[in-house]
Amino acid sequence: MKTVIQRKSLADEVASKLQKQIFNGNYKLHEKLPIESELMKSFGVGRSTIREAVKILVNSGLLRVQQGIGTFVENNHIHKEPIEQRFKRADFKELDEVRQLLEMKIAEKAAINRTERDIIQIQTHLYARKKAADADSLENCIDADVNFHISIAEASQNEILTDLYKMVSIHLKNWFHSIYSDTSVFRNTQQLHEQLLKDIIAGNAKKAWNTAAKIIGHISQ
């Protein structure tokens, strides 16, 4: 399998540098930015790149463009650290708390919004989870478990919830490998996972929420 390396565009790089300047106080709140020609000279790029970089920062809520007047700093207190980076340095306790909240919500939404195709995907990963757990194949079991919950997130039809869960799951895999030495916990919770699928198929949002809560330990079994 080929590894795809994500490369930043020139506009992304300029936007990142301009954002850093704003956060460092080079430009104050509501201050007007230099005109395009000056920014072009400052960053050594063309007009189209400057316009695209400004558009990126406008979309992020950092800048505001007033036609015929100029570009102004709209917000200089947006969190400086990308969410992906924040997840990377989060401790596992923080990640698990985020996971707990997400799993209950995605289960609830999946019960309302799931499609037949979603159900097939969830069933496929649930079967793979059981097969790996019974074979005591920890790595495959962790992968299947995470994919099971990701497929539920996708069934919620909420892209933000799905993206958040996917980001958390990357780091959860490492955590699971560090705390589990075998698949016993996965075997012991297989029935609950099967019940969660039944709740989703039945379209029972309340039961799906409660079953997800049992899985993550918020409600005693």
XYZ file of C-alpha atoms in Angstrom:
221
model
C 0.000 0.000 0.000
C 1.389 3.403 -0.957
C 1.768 6.077 1.682
C 0.290 9.367 0.554
C 2.232 12.378 1.828
C 0.128 15.456 2.254
C 1.887 18.554 0.895
C 0.839 22.039 1.828
C 0.058 24.392 -1.012
C 1.894 27.704 -1.257
C -1.293 29.475 -0.168
C -1.520 27.251 2.911
C 2.060 28.127 3.841
C 1.436 31.846 3.426
C -1.790 31.583 5.436
C 0.083 29.763 8.197
C 2.810 32.422 8.327
C 0.289 35.259 8.281
C -1.714 33.571 11.006
C 1.432 33.286 13.136
C 2.137 36.996 12.653
C -1.368 37.840 13.865
C -1.075 35.590 16.908
C 2.340 37.092 17.691
C 0.814 40.578 17.755
C 2.246 41.912 14.487
C -1.307 42.937 13.608
C -3.814 43.995 16.255
C -7.519 43.249 16.438
C -9.450 45.235 13.772
C -6.161 46.478 12.277
C -5.996 46.717 8.496
C -3.493 44.468 6.751
C -1.031 45.821 4.185
C -2.288 46.026 0.622
C -1.887 43.042 -1.702
C 1.252 44.316 -3.416
C 3.006 44.727 -0.079
C 1.988 41.254 1.058
C 3.181 39.849 -2.261
C 6.570 41.452 -1.717
C 6.720 40.417 1.931
C 6.013 36.732 1.250
C 7.618 36.568 -2.197
C 4.522 35.170 -3.896
C 2.016 36.176 -6.553
C -1.317 37.916 -6.219
C -3.396 34.730 -6.593
C -1.506 33.084 -3.740
C -2.096 36.061 -1.440
C -5.788 36.093 -2.290
C -6.116 32.371 -1.630
C -4.233 32.679 1.681
C -6.504 35.532 2.757
C -9.543 33.468 1.764
C -8.315 30.607 3.967
C -8.009 32.932 6.959
C -11.364 34.564 6.243
C -12.995 31.131 6.243
C -11.325 30.346 9.577
C -12.761 33.522 11.073
C -9.401 35.224 11.513
C -9.756 37.925 8.846
C -12.564 40.053 7.445
C -12.601 41.569 3.958
C -14.437 44.831 3.355
C -14.828 45.384 -0.365
C -13.160 48.563 -1.528
C -11.627 49.210 1.880
C -9.276 46.373 2.759
C -8.660 43.290 4.874
C -8.902 43.497 8.648
C -8.059 41.289 11.622
C -11.404 39.918 12.775
C -10.171 37.668 15.572
C -6.739 37.276 17.115
C -7.698 34.841 19.855
C -8.514 31.744 17.808
C -6.732 28.757 19.301
C -3.237 28.698 17.882
C -2.892 24.943 17.824
C -4.604 22.824 15.156
C -6.982 20.284 16.671
C -5.008 17.388 15.175
C -1.902 18.566 17.047
C -3.883 18.987 20.263
C -5.049 15.385 20.064
C -1.466 14.224 19.578
C -0.317 15.649 22.896
C -3.472 14.817 24.862
C -3.104 12.204 27.584
C -5.113 9.027 27.283
C -7.489 9.985 30.082
C -8.528 13.093 28.147
C -8.912 11.101 24.955
C -11.025 8.477 26.685
C -13.357 11.132 28.090
C -13.822 12.592 24.600
C -14.399 9.087 23.234
C -17.074 8.430 25.856
C -19.028 11.535 24.928
C -18.696 10.904 21.205
C -19.690 7.236 21.317
C -22.971 7.913 23.077
C -23.889 10.702 20.687
C -22.946 8.877 17.492
C -24.911 5.834 18.648
C -27.966 7.988 19.243
C -27.684 9.725 15.870
C -26.917 6.483 14.029
C -30.177 4.967 15.304
C -32.011 7.888 13.722
C -30.081 8.369 10.485
C -28.568 4.985 9.540
C -29.067 3.532 6.083
C -29.086 -0.099 4.963
C -25.558 0.349 3.674
C -24.464 1.695 7.067
C -25.942 -1.328 8.809
C -24.042 -3.702 6.518
C -20.779 -1.882 7.303
C -21.402 -2.006 11.052
C -22.277 -5.718 10.845
C -19.095 -6.442 8.863
C -16.842 -4.841 11.486
C -18.771 -6.420 14.349
C -18.256 -9.873 12.824
C -14.549 -9.144 12.310
C -14.328 -7.990 15.945
C -15.818 -11.251 17.247
C -13.677 -13.399 14.952
C -10.473 -11.636 16.043
C -11.482 -11.705 19.717
C -12.205 -15.453 19.621
C -8.841 -16.038 17.917
C -7.126 -13.843 20.527
C -5.690 -11.698 17.731
C -5.306 -8.437 19.647
C -4.173 -6.159 16.824
C -6.938 -7.298 14.474
C -9.456 -7.082 17.289
C -8.505 -3.492 18.143
C -8.688 -2.525 14.463
C -12.109 -4.133 14.100
C -13.403 -2.542 17.292
C -12.298 0.930 16.230
C -13.708 0.407 12.721
C -17.002 -0.743 14.254
C -17.357 2.540 16.126
C -16.158 4.583 13.144
C -18.859 2.962 11.001
C -21.413 3.990 13.637
C -20.043 7.533 13.501
C -20.453 7.502 9.716
C -24.010 6.209 10.138
C -24.789 9.261 12.286
C -24.551 11.312 9.052
C -22.805 14.059 11.025
C -19.475 14.777 9.356
C -18.071 16.745 12.286
C -18.808 13.968 14.765
C -17.307 11.459 12.326
C -14.125 13.477 11.792
C -13.698 14.003 15.534
C -14.130 10.316 16.251
C -11.661 9.362 13.553
C -9.057 11.729 14.993
C -9.568 10.361 18.497
C -9.499 6.748 17.291
C -6.004 7.100 15.837
C -4.627 7.738 19.307
C -6.993 5.322 21.047
C -5.480 2.449 19.091
C -2.106 3.139 20.692
C -3.751 3.347 24.102
C -5.581 0.052 23.659
C -2.319 -1.640 22.720
C -0.745 -0.314 25.914
C -3.512 -1.422 28.311
C -4.683 -4.735 26.836
C -2.517 -7.837 26.632
C -5.238 -10.098 25.225
C -8.744 -9.906 23.764
C -10.681 -10.908 26.901
C -12.241 -7.468 27.377
C -13.432 -7.532 23.765
C -14.956 -10.990 24.180
C -16.676 -9.892 27.388
C -18.289 -6.887 25.705
C -19.201 -8.544 22.424
C -22.802 -9.072 23.517
C -23.180 -5.380 24.344
C -21.805 -4.440 20.940
C -24.291 -6.790 19.307
C -27.066 -5.177 21.354
C -25.918 -1.743 20.197
C -26.262 -2.858 16.590
C -29.775 -4.161 17.323
C -30.733 -0.808 18.873
C -29.423 1.045 15.818
C -31.253 -1.275 13.416
C -34.440 -0.805 15.449
C -34.028 2.961 15.232
C -34.218 3.269 19.020
C -32.049 6.295 19.794
C -32.563 6.178 23.564
C -31.600 2.510 23.837
C -28.617 3.028 21.540
C -27.388 5.849 23.801
C -27.817 3.706 26.923
C -26.134 0.661 25.408
C -23.201 2.789 24.269
C -22.985 4.160 27.804
C -22.843 0.613 29.183
C -20.059 -0.241 26.768
C -17.893 2.623 27.950
C -18.644 1.934 31.593
C -20.948 4.796 32.490
C -23.851 2.497 33.389
C -23.358 -0.713 35.345
C -24.184 -3.844 33.409
